[in-house]
Structures are given as C-alpha cells and as structure tokens.
mmCIF file of C-alpha atoms and ligand atoms in Angstrom:
data_model
loop_
_atom_site.group_PDB
_atom_site.id
_atom_site.type_symbol
_atom_site.label_atom_id
_atom_site.label_comp_id
_atom_site.label_asym_id
_atom_site.label_seq_id
_atom_site.Cartn_x
_atom_site.Cartn_y
_atom_site.Cartn_z
ATOM 1 C CA MET A 1 -0.087 0.187 0.171
ATOM 2 C CA THR A 2 0.776 3.282 0.145
ATOM 3 C CA ALA A 3 1.871 6.814 0.772
ATOM 4 C CA ARG A 4 -1.556 9.142 2.375
ATOM 5 C CA ALA A 5 -3.691 10.076 0.684
ATOM 6 C CA LEU A 6 -4.227 14.066 1.957
ATOM 7 C CA ASP A 7 -0.157 14.067 2.609
ATOM 8 C CA PRO A 8 0.670 17.443 0.588
ATOM 9 C CA GLY A 9 3.268 15.945 -1.692
ATOM 10 C CA SER A 10 0.580 13.477 -3.414
ATOM 11 C CA TRP A 11 -1.303 17.059 -4.234
ATOM 12 C CA GLU A 12 1.558 18.173 -5.254
ATOM 13 C CA VAL A 13 2.685 15.992 -7.524
ATOM 14 C CA LEU A 14 -1.047 15.678 -9.055
ATOM 15 C CA LEU A 15 -1.119 18.696 -9.587
ATOM 16 C CA ALA A 16 2.971 18.420 -11.579
ATOM 17 C CA ARG A 17 1.299 15.398 -13.380
ATOM 18 C CA ALA A 18 -2.502 17.618 -14.591
ATOM 19 C CA ALA A 19 0.007 20.775 -15.926
ATOM 20 C CA GLU A 20 2.122 17.762 -18.325
ATOM 21 C CA ALA A 21 -1.435 16.499 -18.805
ATOM 22 C CA TRP A 22 -2.639 19.764 -20.209
ATOM 23 C CA GLY A 23 -0.219 21.085 -22.465
ATOM 24 C CA GLY A 24 2.325 23.167 -19.233
ATOM 25 C CA SER A 25 0.230 24.813 -16.817
ATOM 26 C CA ALA A 26 -2.834 23.479 -14.416
ATOM 27 C CA GLU A 27 -3.840 27.981 -13.940
ATOM 28 C CA GLY A 28 -7.217 27.738 -12.147
ATOM 29 C CA ALA A 29 -7.585 24.106 -10.889
ATOM 30 C CA ARG A 30 -9.227 23.321 -8.349
ATOM 31 C CA LEU A 31 -8.645 19.817 -5.865
ATOM 32 C CA PHE A 32 -11.203 17.703 -4.869
ATOM 33 C CA PHE A 33 -11.602 14.488 -2.548
ATOM 34 C CA ALA A 34 -13.467 11.237 -1.718
ATOM 35 C CA PRO A 35 -12.699 8.557 -0.199
ATOM 36 C CA GLY A 36 -13.238 4.852 -0.172
ATOM 37 C CA ARG A 37 -14.937 2.450 2.780
ATOM 38 C CA VAL A 38 -14.215 -0.895 3.982
ATOM 39 C CA ASN A 39 -17.451 -2.592 4.803
ATOM 40 C CA LEU A 40 -17.747 -3.891 8.259
ATOM 41 C CA PHE A 41 -21.183 -5.839 8.407
ATOM 42 C CA GLY A 42 -24.000 -6.670 5.755
ATOM 43 C CA ALA A 43 -21.445 -8.146 3.579
ATOM 44 C CA HIS A 44 -23.003 -8.939 0.259
ATOM 45 C CA LEU A 45 -26.535 -7.513 1.788
ATOM 46 C CA ASP A 46 -27.246 -4.667 -0.002
ATOM 47 C CA TYR A 47 -28.978 -5.709 -3.816
ATOM 48 C CA SER A 48 -30.707 -7.876 -1.226
ATOM 49 C CA GLY A 49 -32.345 -4.618 0.054
ATOM 50 C CA GLY A 50 -30.371 -5.083 3.114
ATOM 51 C CA PRO A 51 -29.093 -3.201 6.012
ATOM 52 C CA VAL A 52 -25.432 -2.438 5.914
ATOM 53 C CA LEU A 53 -22.717 -1.076 8.615
ATOM 54 C CA PRO A 54 -19.870 0.514 6.165
ATOM 55 C CA GLY A 55 -17.076 3.027 7.482
ATOM 56 C CA ALA A 56 -15.322 6.109 4.549
ATOM 57 C CA ILE A 57 -11.210 5.822 5.309
ATOM 58 C CA ASP A 58 -8.774 8.078 5.437
ATOM 59 C CA ARG A 59 -7.531 7.344 1.637
ATOM 60 C CA GLY A 60 -9.238 7.876 -1.401
ATOM 61 C CA THR A 61 -9.128 9.388 -4.744
ATOM 62 C CA LEU A 62 -7.777 13.029 -5.283
ATOM 63 C CA VAL A 63 -8.673 15.286 -8.996
ATOM 64 C CA VAL A 64 -7.190 18.266 -9.967
ATOM 65 C CA GLY A 65 -9.629 19.287 -11.963
ATOM 66 C CA ARG A 66 -10.358 23.086 -14.509
ATOM 67 C CA PRO A 67 -13.558 23.853 -16.696
ATOM 68 C CA ARG A 68 -12.578 24.532 -20.281
ATOM 69 C CA ASP A 69 -14.646 26.973 -22.704
ATOM 70 C CA ASP A 70 -14.675 24.212 -26.333
ATOM 71 C CA GLY A 71 -16.842 21.418 -25.161
ATOM 72 C CA ARG A 72 -14.022 19.305 -24.882
ATOM 73 C CA LEU A 73 -14.078 16.813 -21.215
ATOM 74 C CA THR A 74 -9.962 15.196 -21.333
ATOM 75 C CA LEU A 75 -9.139 12.674 -18.187
ATOM 76 C CA GLY A 76 -6.395 11.628 -18.064
ATOM 77 C CA THR A 77 -4.576 9.766 -13.822
ATOM 78 C CA THR A 78 -1.276 9.198 -12.366
ATOM 79 C CA LEU A 79 -2.127 5.451 -12.692
ATOM 80 C CA ASP A 80 -2.796 4.501 -16.205
ATOM 81 C CA ALA A 81 -1.576 5.709 -19.369
ATOM 82 C CA ARG A 82 -4.413 5.411 -21.878
ATOM 83 C CA ARG A 83 -6.228 8.872 -21.822
ATOM 84 C CA PHE A 84 -9.483 9.991 -22.789
ATOM 85 C CA ASP A 85 -11.357 12.394 -24.870
ATOM 86 C CA GLY A 86 -13.821 13.609 -26.055
ATOM 87 C CA ARG A 87 -16.878 15.955 -26.371
ATOM 88 C CA LEU A 88 -18.999 16.312 -22.487
ATOM 89 C CA GLY A 89 -22.119 17.482 -23.983
ATOM 90 C CA ALA A 90 -22.165 14.601 -26.507
ATOM 91 C CA LEU A 91 -20.436 11.067 -24.553
ATOM 92 C CA PRO A 92 -20.039 7.986 -25.534
ATOM 93 C CA LYS A 93 -23.129 5.613 -25.195
ATOM 94 C CA GLY A 94 -21.280 2.203 -23.568
ATOM 95 C CA PRO A 95 -17.894 1.467 -21.842
ATOM 96 C CA ALA A 96 -14.780 1.536 -23.763
ATOM 97 C CA GLY A 97 -12.695 -1.533 -20.805
ATOM 98 C CA ALA A 98 -10.992 1.034 -19.157
ATOM 99 C CA TRP A 99 -10.568 3.098 -15.999
ATOM 100 C CA PHE A 100 -12.246 6.532 -17.680
ATOM 101 C CA ASP A 101 -15.482 4.171 -17.172
ATOM 102 C CA TYR A 102 -16.547 5.255 -13.988
ATOM 103 C CA PRO A 103 -16.291 9.844 -14.236
ATOM 104 C CA VAL A 104 -17.730 9.063 -17.976
ATOM 105 C CA GLY A 105 -21.242 7.103 -16.221
ATOM 106 C CA ALA A 106 -21.532 9.705 -13.420
ATOM 107 C CA LEU A 107 -20.547 12.394 -15.522
ATOM 108 C CA ALA A 108 -22.875 11.246 -17.973
ATOM 109 C CA ALA A 109 -25.391 10.459 -15.259
ATOM 110 C CA LEU A 110 -25.128 13.674 -13.948
ATOM 111 C CA VAL A 111 -24.630 15.858 -16.800
ATOM 112 C CA GLY A 112 -26.524 13.693 -19.080
ATOM 113 C CA GLY A 113 -30.346 16.304 -19.343
ATOM 114 C CA ARG A 114 -28.639 18.639 -18.384
ATOM 115 C CA ALA A 115 -28.919 22.069 -20.013
ATOM 116 C CA LEU A 116 -24.838 22.857 -20.609
ATOM 117 C CA ALA A 117 -23.938 26.734 -21.403
ATOM 118 C CA GLU A 118 -22.273 26.905 -25.256
ATOM 119 C CA GLY A 119 -18.906 25.256 -24.990
ATOM 120 C CA GLN A 120 -19.198 23.958 -21.163
ATOM 121 C CA GLY A 121 -16.035 21.587 -20.867
ATOM 122 C CA LEU A 122 -13.967 19.606 -18.478
ATOM 123 C CA ASP A 123 -10.174 19.063 -17.347
ATOM 124 C CA LEU A 124 -9.478 16.362 -14.553
ATOM 125 C CA PHE A 125 -6.664 14.509 -13.751
ATOM 126 C CA PHE A 126 -6.925 12.022 -11.226
ATOM 127 C CA GLY A 127 -4.664 10.291 -8.384
ATOM 128 C CA GLY A 128 -4.649 9.540 -5.058
ATOM 129 C CA ASP A 129 -3.402 6.279 -3.189
ATOM 130 C CA LEU A 130 -6.761 3.851 -2.606
ATOM 131 C CA PRO A 131 -5.117 0.384 -3.810
ATOM 132 C CA VAL A 132 -7.454 0.081 -6.917
ATOM 133 C CA GLY A 133 -9.531 -3.835 -7.384
ATOM 134 C CA ALA A 134 -8.731 -3.725 -3.472
ATOM 135 C CA GLY A 135 -12.616 -4.227 -2.664
ATOM 136 C CA LEU A 136 -11.530 -0.764 -0.717
ATOM 137 C CA SER A 137 -14.637 0.738 -3.607
ATOM 138 C CA SER A 138 -12.013 2.669 -5.478
ATOM 139 C CA SER A 139 -14.531 2.749 -8.226
ATOM 140 C CA ALA A 140 -17.510 4.376 -5.794
ATOM 141 C CA SER A 141 -15.042 6.604 -4.769
ATOM 142 C CA ILE A 142 -13.494 8.518 -8.305
ATOM 143 C CA SER A 143 -16.992 7.927 -9.177
ATOM 144 C CA VAL A 144 -18.802 10.285 -6.491
ATOM 145 C CA VAL A 145 -15.058 12.427 -6.734
ATOM 146 C CA THR A 146 -15.958 13.250 -10.192
ATOM 147 C CA ALA A 147 -19.489 14.063 -9.863
ATOM 148 C CA LEU A 148 -18.614 16.357 -7.257
ATOM 149 C CA ALA A 149 -15.839 17.916 -9.432
ATOM 150 C CA ALA A 150 -17.747 18.494 -11.930
ATOM 151 C CA ASP A 151 -20.863 19.696 -10.338
ATOM 152 C CA ALA A 152 -18.636 22.415 -9.151
ATOM 153 C CA LEU A 153 -16.710 23.330 -11.710
ATOM 154 C CA LEU A 154 -19.305 23.815 -13.965
ATOM 155 C CA GLY A 155 -21.742 25.654 -11.231
ATOM 156 C CA LEU A 156 -24.550 23.505 -10.822
ATOM 157 C CA GLY A 157 -25.597 22.617 -7.836
ATOM 158 C CA ALA A 158 -26.321 19.651 -8.005
ATOM 159 C CA GLY A 159 -25.339 18.260 -4.332
ATOM 160 C CA ARG A 160 -24.737 15.185 -2.595
ATOM 161 C CA LEU A 161 -27.510 13.428 -2.811
ATOM 162 C CA SER A 162 -26.920 13.536 -6.471
ATOM 163 C CA TRP A 163 -23.336 12.792 -6.247
ATOM 164 C CA VAL A 164 -23.753 8.987 -4.753
ATOM 165 C CA ALA A 165 -27.242 8.607 -7.726
ATOM 166 C CA ALA A 166 -24.662 9.623 -10.495
ATOM 167 C CA ALA A 167 -22.286 6.983 -9.483
ATOM 168 C CA LEU A 168 -24.937 4.688 -8.625
ATOM 169 C CA ALA A 169 -25.929 5.525 -11.995
ATOM 170 C CA GLY A 170 -22.552 5.284 -13.538
ATOM 171 C CA GLU A 171 -21.549 2.139 -12.113
ATOM 172 C CA ARG A 172 -24.449 0.457 -13.335
ATOM 173 C CA GLY A 173 -25.982 1.387 -16.295
ATOM 174 C CA PHE A 174 -22.676 2.628 -18.121
ATOM 175 C CA VAL A 175 -20.239 0.800 -16.652
ATOM 176 C CA GLY A 176 -22.839 -2.411 -16.361
ATOM 177 C CA VAL A 177 -21.925 -3.598 -12.428
ATOM 178 C CA GLN A 178 -25.394 -4.506 -11.221
ATOM 179 C CA CYS A 179 -24.075 -3.644 -7.677
ATOM 180 C CA GLY A 180 -26.025 -2.628 -4.701
ATOM 181 C CA ILE A 181 -26.515 1.687 -3.186
ATOM 182 C CA MET A 182 -23.720 0.466 -0.406
ATOM 183 C CA ASP A 183 -20.856 1.954 -1.862
ATOM 184 C CA PRO A 184 -21.664 5.498 -3.349
ATOM 185 C CA HIS A 185 -23.652 6.422 -0.288
ATOM 186 C CA ALA A 186 -20.632 4.774 2.122
ATOM 187 C CA VAL A 187 -18.215 7.568 0.207
ATOM 188 C CA GLY A 188 -20.189 10.091 -0.416
ATOM 189 C CA HIS A 189 -22.436 10.351 3.552
ATOM 190 C CA ALA A 190 -19.245 9.674 4.920
ATOM 191 C CA ARG A 191 -18.724 10.768 9.245
ATOM 192 C CA PRO A 192 -15.259 10.904 11.279
ATOM 193 C CA GLY A 193 -15.918 8.790 14.128
ATOM 194 C CA HIS A 194 -18.455 6.963 12.633
ATOM 195 C CA LEU A 195 -19.366 3.817 10.718
ATOM 196 C CA LEU A 196 -23.349 4.640 7.743
ATOM 197 C CA TRP A 197 -26.399 2.337 8.664
ATOM 198 C CA LEU A 198 -27.427 2.089 5.255
ATOM 199 C CA ASP A 199 -30.774 0.564 4.565
ATOM 200 C CA CYS A 200 -30.945 -0.712 1.571
ATOM 201 C CA LYS A 201 -35.138 -1.635 1.530
ATOM 202 C CA ASP A 202 -35.181 1.838 1.629
ATOM 203 C CA GLY A 203 -32.804 3.854 0.938
ATOM 204 C CA THR A 204 -32.693 5.842 5.002
ATOM 205 C CA TRP A 205 -29.048 6.062 6.652
ATOM 206 C CA GLU A 206 -27.911 7.398 9.873
ATOM 207 C CA HIS A 207 -24.896 7.315 11.725
ATOM 208 C CA VAL A 208 -23.734 4.724 14.261
ATOM 209 C CA PRO A 209 -20.520 5.520 15.766
ATOM 210 C CA LEU A 210 -17.491 3.531 16.613
ATOM 211 C CA ASP A 211 -14.720 5.314 18.185
ATOM 212 C CA PRO A 212 -11.543 5.750 16.090
ATOM 213 C CA GLU A 213 -9.735 5.655 20.476
ATOM 214 C CA ARG A 214 -10.944 2.251 20.786
ATOM 215 C CA ALA A 215 -10.989 0.403 17.264
ATOM 216 C CA ALA A 216 -8.747 0.897 14.130
ATOM 217 C CA TYR A 217 -9.187 -0.052 10.662
ATOM 218 C CA LEU A 218 -5.970 -2.726 9.546
ATOM 219 C CA VAL A 219 -6.365 -3.635 5.773
ATOM 220 C CA PHE A 220 -4.420 -6.452 4.423
ATOM 221 C CA ASP A 221 -4.357 -6.665 1.128
ATOM 222 C CA THR A 222 -3.832 -10.157 -0.155
ATOM 223 C CA GLY A 223 -2.500 -9.132 -4.029
ATOM 224 C CA VAL A 224 -4.794 -11.312 -5.343
ATOM 225 C CA GLN A 225 -6.664 -9.929 -8.835
ATOM 226 C CA ARG A 226 -10.274 -9.956 -8.612
ATOM 227 C CA GLU A 227 -9.986 -11.370 -11.871
ATOM 228 C CA LEU A 228 -13.764 -13.506 -11.654
ATOM 229 C CA ALA A 229 -15.320 -10.315 -9.987
ATOM 230 C CA LYS A 230 -17.726 -8.898 -11.858
ATOM 231 C CA GLY A 231 -18.787 -11.757 -13.755
ATOM 232 C CA GLU A 232 -19.566 -13.938 -10.390
ATOM 233 C CA PHE A 233 -20.579 -10.310 -8.522
ATOM 234 C CA ASN A 234 -23.071 -10.930 -11.161
ATOM 235 C CA LEU A 235 -24.127 -14.318 -10.237
ATOM 236 C CA ARG A 236 -24.451 -13.634 -6.750
ATOM 237 C CA VAL A 237 -27.275 -11.067 -7.716
ATOM 238 C CA ALA A 238 -29.037 -13.353 -10.084
ATOM 239 C CA GLN A 239 -28.990 -15.913 -7.464
ATOM 240 C CA CYS A 240 -30.245 -13.132 -4.574
ATOM 241 C CA GLU A 241 -33.124 -12.844 -7.385
ATOM 242 C CA GLN A 242 -33.946 -16.296 -8.212
ATOM 243 C CA ALA A 243 -33.872 -17.097 -4.309
ATOM 244 C CA PHE A 244 -36.820 -14.049 -3.576
ATOM 245 C CA ARG A 245 -39.260 -14.964 -6.494
ATOM 246 C CA ALA A 246 -39.273 -18.482 -5.129
ATOM 247 C CA LEU A 247 -39.839 -17.656 -2.289
ATOM 248 C CA ALA A 248 -41.482 -14.925 -2.133
ATOM 249 C CA PRO A 249 -45.400 -16.257 -2.581
ATOM 250 C CA TYR A 250 -44.371 -18.071 1.196
ATOM 251 C CA GLN A 251 -43.257 -14.751 2.895
ATOM 252 C CA PRO A 252 -46.420 -11.995 2.692
ATOM 253 C CA GLY A 253 -45.900 -8.653 2.465
ATOM 254 C CA ALA A 254 -42.036 -9.523 0.968
ATOM 255 C CA SER A 255 -40.817 -6.794 -1.551
ATOM 256 C CA CYS A 256 -36.598 -8.135 -1.528
ATOM 257 C CA LEU A 257 -35.335 -11.458 -0.223
ATOM 258 C CA ARG A 258 -34.334 -9.298 3.140
ATOM 259 C CA ASP A 259 -37.794 -9.453 3.836
ATOM 260 C CA ILE A 260 -36.814 -13.360 3.835
ATOM 261 C CA ARG A 261 -37.323 -14.777 7.295
ATOM 262 C CA ALA A 262 -35.183 -17.816 8.674
ATOM 263 C CA GLU A 263 -38.025 -20.097 8.945
ATOM 264 C CA THR A 264 -39.569 -19.515 5.532
ATOM 265 C CA LEU A 265 -36.040 -19.961 4.415
ATOM 266 C CA GLU A 266 -36.048 -23.436 6.072
ATOM 267 C CA ARG A 267 -39.093 -24.339 5.211
ATOM 268 C CA GLU A 268 -39.391 -23.642 1.948
ATOM 269 C CA GLY A 269 -35.912 -23.812 0.859
ATOM 270 C CA HIS A 270 -36.644 -27.736 -0.773
ATOM 271 C CA ARG A 271 -37.718 -25.838 -3.598
ATOM 272 C CA LEU A 272 -34.992 -23.728 -4.009
ATOM 273 C CA ASP A 273 -31.462 -25.617 -6.421
ATOM 274 C CA PRO A 274 -28.821 -26.715 -3.221
ATOM 275 C CA ILE A 275 -26.922 -23.666 -4.517
ATOM 276 C CA VAL A 276 -28.619 -20.535 -4.362
ATOM 277 C CA ARG A 277 -30.193 -21.623 -1.069
ATOM 278 C CA SER A 278 -26.887 -21.507 0.601
ATOM 279 C CA ARG A 279 -26.872 -17.960 -0.982
ATOM 280 C CA ALA A 280 -29.992 -17.353 0.100
ATOM 281 C CA LEU A 281 -29.188 -18.423 3.802
ATOM 282 C CA HIS A 282 -26.122 -16.783 4.169
ATOM 283 C CA ALA A 283 -28.017 -13.536 3.159
ATOM 284 C CA VAL A 284 -30.349 -14.025 5.491
ATOM 285 C CA GLN A 285 -28.224 -14.638 8.798
ATOM 286 C CA GLU A 286 -26.152 -11.549 7.608
ATOM 287 C CA VAL A 287 -29.720 -9.963 7.841
ATOM 288 C CA GLU A 288 -29.539 -10.403 11.454
ATOM 289 C CA ARG A 289 -26.041 -10.472 12.334
ATOM 290 C CA THR A 290 -26.198 -6.988 11.055
ATOM 291 C CA PHE A 291 -29.127 -5.643 12.725
ATOM 292 C CA ALA A 292 -27.173 -7.702 15.925
ATOM 293 C CA ALA A 293 -24.097 -5.427 15.175
ATOM 294 C CA ARG A 294 -25.554 -2.311 15.657
ATOM 295 C CA ARG A 295 -27.197 -3.495 18.716
ATOM 296 C CA HIS A 296 -24.083 -4.264 19.874
ATOM 297 C CA LEU A 297 -22.208 -0.704 18.672
ATOM 298 C CA GLU A 298 -24.550 0.833 20.477
ATOM 299 C CA ALA A 299 -24.267 -0.229 23.408
ATOM 300 C CA GLY A 300 -20.645 -0.230 23.054
ATOM 301 C CA ASP A 301 -19.636 -3.854 22.798
ATOM 302 C CA LEU A 302 -16.886 -4.183 20.391
ATOM 303 C CA VAL A 303 -16.278 -8.095 21.383
ATOM 304 C CA ALA A 304 -20.068 -8.955 20.676
ATOM 305 C CA ALA A 305 -19.624 -7.159 17.212
ATOM 306 C CA GLY A 306 -16.447 -8.625 16.105
ATOM 307 C CA ARG A 307 -17.582 -11.783 16.797
ATOM 308 C CA LEU A 308 -19.768 -11.539 13.616
ATOM 309 C CA MET A 309 -17.729 -9.947 11.311
ATOM 310 C CA PHE A 310 -16.181 -13.575 11.603
ATOM 311 C CA GLU A 311 -18.941 -15.425 11.499
ATOM 312 C CA ALA A 312 -19.918 -13.422 8.188
ATOM 313 C CA HIS A 313 -16.673 -14.880 7.005
ATOM 314 C CA ALA A 314 -17.125 -17.922 7.366
ATOM 315 C CA SER A 315 -20.420 -17.761 5.757
ATOM 316 C CA LEU A 316 -19.475 -15.477 2.901
ATOM 317 C CA ARG A 317 -16.271 -18.592 2.625
ATOM 318 C CA ASP A 318 -19.064 -21.628 2.312
ATOM 319 C CA LEU A 319 -22.321 -20.589 1.992
ATOM 320 C CA TYR A 320 -21.778 -17.057 -0.609
ATOM 321 C CA GLU A 321 -18.323 -19.251 -2.117
ATOM 322 C CA VAL A 322 -17.294 -15.467 -2.633
ATOM 323 C CA SER A 323 -13.395 -15.770 -0.452
ATOM 324 C CA VAL A 324 -10.276 -17.160 -1.721
ATOM 325 C CA PRO A 325 -7.540 -18.858 0.831
ATOM 326 C CA GLU A 326 -5.443 -15.793 0.684
ATOM 327 C CA LEU A 327 -8.083 -14.084 2.214
ATOM 328 C CA ASP A 328 -9.799 -17.319 4.725
ATOM 329 C CA HIS A 329 -6.077 -17.672 6.315
ATOM 330 C CA LEU A 330 -5.679 -14.072 7.447
ATOM 331 C CA VAL A 331 -8.602 -13.903 9.007
ATOM 332 C CA ALA A 332 -7.909 -17.283 10.851
ATOM 333 C CA LEU A 333 -5.001 -15.326 11.685
ATOM 334 C CA LEU A 334 -6.404 -12.853 12.797
ATOM 335 C CA GLU A 335 -8.819 -14.711 15.047
ATOM 336 C CA VAL A 336 -6.412 -15.735 17.988
ATOM 337 C CA GLU A 337 -4.461 -12.971 17.849
ATOM 338 C CA ALA A 338 -6.270 -10.819 21.541
ATOM 339 C CA GLY A 339 -7.034 -6.422 20.636
ATOM 340 C CA CYS A 340 -8.480 -8.060 16.557
ATOM 341 C CA PHE A 341 -12.339 -8.204 17.674
ATOM 342 C CA GLY A 342 -13.079 -8.894 14.180
ATOM 343 C CA ALA A 343 -12.349 -9.962 10.974
ATOM 344 C CA ARG A 344 -13.874 -10.653 7.491
ATOM 345 C CA LEU A 345 -13.057 -9.996 3.616
ATOM 346 C CA THR A 346 -13.826 -6.639 2.516
ATOM 347 C CA GLY A 347 -15.996 -5.764 -0.961
ATOM 348 C CA ALA A 348 -17.307 -8.557 -3.260
ATOM 349 C CA GLY A 349 -14.638 -10.179 -2.510
ATOM 350 C CA PHE A 350 -12.610 -12.756 -4.336
ATOM 351 C CA GLY A 351 -9.555 -11.521 -3.529
ATOM 352 C CA GLY A 352 -8.409 -8.300 -2.260
ATOM 353 C CA CYS A 353 -8.601 -7.062 1.615
ATOM 354 C CA VAL A 354 -9.210 -7.974 5.178
ATOM 355 C CA VAL A 355 -10.342 -5.729 7.517
ATOM 356 C CA ALA A 356 -9.922 -6.105 10.894
ATOM 357 C CA LEU A 357 -11.037 -4.025 14.326
ATOM 358 C CA VAL A 358 -7.678 -4.304 15.986
ATOM 359 C CA GLU A 359 -7.373 -1.675 19.420
ATOM 360 C CA PRO A 360 -5.206 0.622 17.585
ATOM 361 C CA GLY A 361 -2.380 0.298 20.150
ATOM 362 C CA ARG A 362 -1.926 -3.067 19.331
ATOM 363 C CA VAL A 363 -2.070 -1.898 15.600
ATOM 364 C CA ALA A 364 2.099 -2.576 14.930
ATOM 365 C CA GLU A 365 2.463 -5.445 16.274
ATOM 366 C CA LEU A 366 -0.086 -7.569 15.148
ATOM 367 C CA GLY A 367 -0.127 -6.669 12.190
ATOM 368 C CA ALA A 368 3.305 -7.568 11.721
ATOM 369 C CA ARG A 369 2.720 -11.117 13.490
ATOM 370 C CA VAL A 370 -0.556 -11.343 11.040
ATOM 371 C CA ALA A 371 1.680 -10.895 8.283
ATOM 372 C CA GLU A 372 4.604 -13.085 9.017
ATOM 373 C CA GLY A 373 1.880 -15.729 9.273
ATOM 374 C CA PHE A 374 0.527 -14.878 5.800
ATOM 375 C CA GLN A 375 4.230 -15.079 4.349
ATOM 376 C CA GLU A 376 5.402 -19.025 5.688
ATOM 377 C CA ARG A 377 1.827 -20.078 4.162
ATOM 378 C CA PHE A 378 2.039 -18.042 0.586
ATOM 379 C CA GLY A 379 6.197 -16.982 0.146
ATOM 380 C CA ARG A 380 4.687 -13.484 -0.019
ATOM 381 C CA ARG A 381 3.844 -10.529 2.035
ATOM 382 C CA ALA A 382 0.327 -8.996 2.807
ATOM 383 C CA PRO A 383 1.095 -4.914 3.003
ATOM 384 C CA PHE A 384 -1.532 -3.877 5.452
ATOM 385 C CA GLU A 385 -2.165 -0.508 7.053
ATOM 386 C CA ALA A 386 -4.609 1.350 9.792
ATOM 387 C CA PHE A 387 -6.849 3.578 8.537
ATOM 388 C CA ALA A 388 -8.923 6.390 10.640
ATOM 389 C CA GLY A 389 -12.213 7.496 9.169
ATOM 390 C CA ASP A 390 -13.226 10.333 7.327
ATOM 391 C CA ALA A 391 -15.509 12.991 6.559
ATOM 392 C CA GLY A 392 -16.484 11.879 3.526
ATOM 393 C CA PRO A 393 -16.502 14.276 0.268
ATOM 394 C CA ARG A 394 -15.262 17.146 -0.285
ATOM 395 C CA GLU A 395 -13.402 20.326 -2.179
ATOM 396 C CA LEU A 396 -9.556 21.312 -0.672
ATOM 397 C CA SER A 397 -7.237 24.192 -0.731
ATOM 398 C CA LEU A 398 -4.713 24.253 -2.943
ATOM 399 C CA ALA A 399 -2.857 26.927 -1.514
ATOM 400 C CA PRO A 400 0.911 26.194 0.336
HETATM 401 C C1 GLA B 501 -19.327 -4.903 -4.120
HETATM 402 C C2 GLA B 501 -20.160 -3.748 -4.797
HETATM 403 C C3 GLA B 501 -21.492 -3.381 -3.264
HETATM 404 C C4 GLA B 501 -21.597 -4.525 -2.346
HETATM 405 C C5 GLA B 501 -20.261 -5.362 -1.624
HETATM 406 C C6 GLA B 501 -20.676 -6.952 -0.934
HETATM 407 O O1 GLA B 501 -18.378 -3.704 -2.946
HETATM 408 O O2 GLA B 501 -20.289 -2.907 -5.576
HETATM 409 O O3 GLA B 501 -22.492 -2.380 -4.193
HETATM 410 O O4 GLA B 501 -22.828 -5.252 -2.929
HETATM 411 O O5 GLA B 501 -19.370 -6.077 -3.092
HETATM 412 O O6 GLA B 501 -21.030 -6.350 -0.011
#
C-alpha cells in the first residue's frame, strides 16, 4: 500500500502531472477528494435490500480539475497512460473497458439531461492513494469525486445526493456492474468517528458511532487480483433474485430477499437449487447479524460486534463462496490474536483485502505477526495498514 491520501506531496505531484497533461499549465485548477470505504457488517446484502454498516477511510481519490470553454472533456490519471478525450455534450454511449469508464459513467448520469451552457467542458486529472480493485471501493470513490468536481466546476448546484446517485447510475447503467447502493452512499455520506447504517430497502441512513480511540481499521491486502469479480458478482446478484422470486409467495408482504424470514427459508428452501439456497441462507443470516452488530455497537460492545465479523467471514467462505485461501488464512490468523475484535473480507471478495477491527495500541505488533504468518504460508508479504475514518467528499485547498 502506498503513501497517505492527504499528504501535501501527493497533490503537488498530482498538480504537476495534470499540468504536463494539459500542455504545461494547471492554472485555474481546483482540488477535490472522495474517500474509499471498508464494509464491516452487512456483507453482500445491499442488492438484497438488507442493512449494511460500512465506514469511510482516510484514503481515497484526488482529482484536479478546471473548466474549459470549447466543450471538450479530457480525463487522465497518474495510474494509467490511457486518456479520454471527447465532448462533454456528446459522451460515449457505452464503456471502453478502460479506467475512465467510471468517470464517464458518472458524468453521463450527472450532466446528461441538463442544459449545459454553450462550450462548457472540463479537464479532470485523477490521483490519490486508494489501491484499485482491492475491495476498498475505488470505483465509488472515483465516481463520487468526479460528480463533486463536475458539479463545482460547471456550477450545476446538484449537491451530495446527486453525486451519490450519479456514481450509482454510472456504475450500473454505464460500466455494467449490478452493484448495490452501499459503496457510493458510504463514500458520499461519511462522517468521522462513525459508521453509516444504510437501509438498502428504503435508502434511509443514519450514523452509528465507532470510537476511533477504541478501534482502528487494520487492512491487509492479499495482493490477489479480483479477476472473476464482475461476472461472479453479477451471478450472486442473479442467484439472490432467483431465491427471492421462489420464496416470495410464502412470505406475504416481502419485497426483497431481506424480508424473507429464516423459518420461511428453512420450510420452503427445498424449492431452491442447493447453491441458490446457500446464497439465500447467507443473506438471511447476515441480515440478523447486521441488526445484532448495530445493537452491540450502540452498547459499546466491540467484542460481541467483532465476533459477528468472524461469523460473517465463515458464511462468505462456505455459503456465499466469494472468498479465496489467502483471505481465509488472514482471517484465521487474526481470529487468534488478542486485540483483534473481528475480521472479514471487505468488498465483493474473490481476492482483495481483509478488514480487521483492532485495538489501536496493538496495530503494529499484531499486524507484523499476522503478515509473517501469511508469508510463511504463501511465500510473499501481505502489506497492511491502519486507517482512520473520514469526513467525506470535499474540495481541498490548493494554497500552500
Ligand atoms: C461490492 C459492491 C457493493 C456490495 C459489496 C458486497 O463492493 O460494489 O455494492 O455489494 O460488493 O457487500
């Protein structure tokens, strides 16, 4: 993992790279940031209408941007040589299979349908320090920061709810991942010292306190790229829909899988294909765990809340089948560490990161021991780092 997001050096470098891409000068540029997130409770529940409890982290996506008056849109990044060059008023209709599909998708959702003034365009150049494709929501982070920057630079007055909606619509409608609503909400509505309780059935949210003095997020990166993630993710979404359609007639009033009760699944589960039944069992039990986690957090019982993270991981491994041996090994090593409340894979799975809730004073020794245990088994290091919470998407000052 790399340097910290808000290290002043990182935006200076970004500004210099943007100036280079823009023909020598970054005059008139403004700087924006959106965080990434870890998902602590409510694993693979958002698209089934369940409750989730993610938390934003102090690592994310930075973008420098400036308005143009010739109608063009240019997109660049420090992470990839490919650039986008097109017209803001005539965006592509489908993805190019490139990193810029996310910002283009968010822009299409935010700007499409609004009357732009003659010649309005944008230069945007992205950077930051969120590992991409590691389960820390780099896609929602880049999408939300794009919408925020475009809103500010074009003077749209759209606001935070629109950034979240544009990020979601872009990823679903343009990039083509049938993701749930969790990630853009977690990024968009972040508050320091809090997790976001998001009810994905009705879209309402509240903030639940998590005292940073008592628990830090310790994240280990398996380094396993999530090759299968998109196809397998969409398959899980389809399996949950299938389970809901089959069980809905036996659960009056149910409008999504989250509404199916454990006893209904037990009684009627024989109607489902065994794999689909396992997926549904994970969802139904994870809904119960997430409500319980909220109660434990509100009572300040981090031990009980953390235990539910270990249980969720076992369920993701055995019932939902979205884990890999590297994730399982890290969680097993963390489970025997005093000072670790809980741990599980974060994000979609199939590789990426493990998130652990850890006593802040024990981060360094505990992290080193677990990383060593990983190395013994897999012959390479699992980089780890502790994150704090974050205040959400915002403009940052470019003044020295
Ligand atoms: C990915 C998706 C989210 C959510 C998680 C699993 O991060 O983008 O919407 O479904 O997986 O909890």
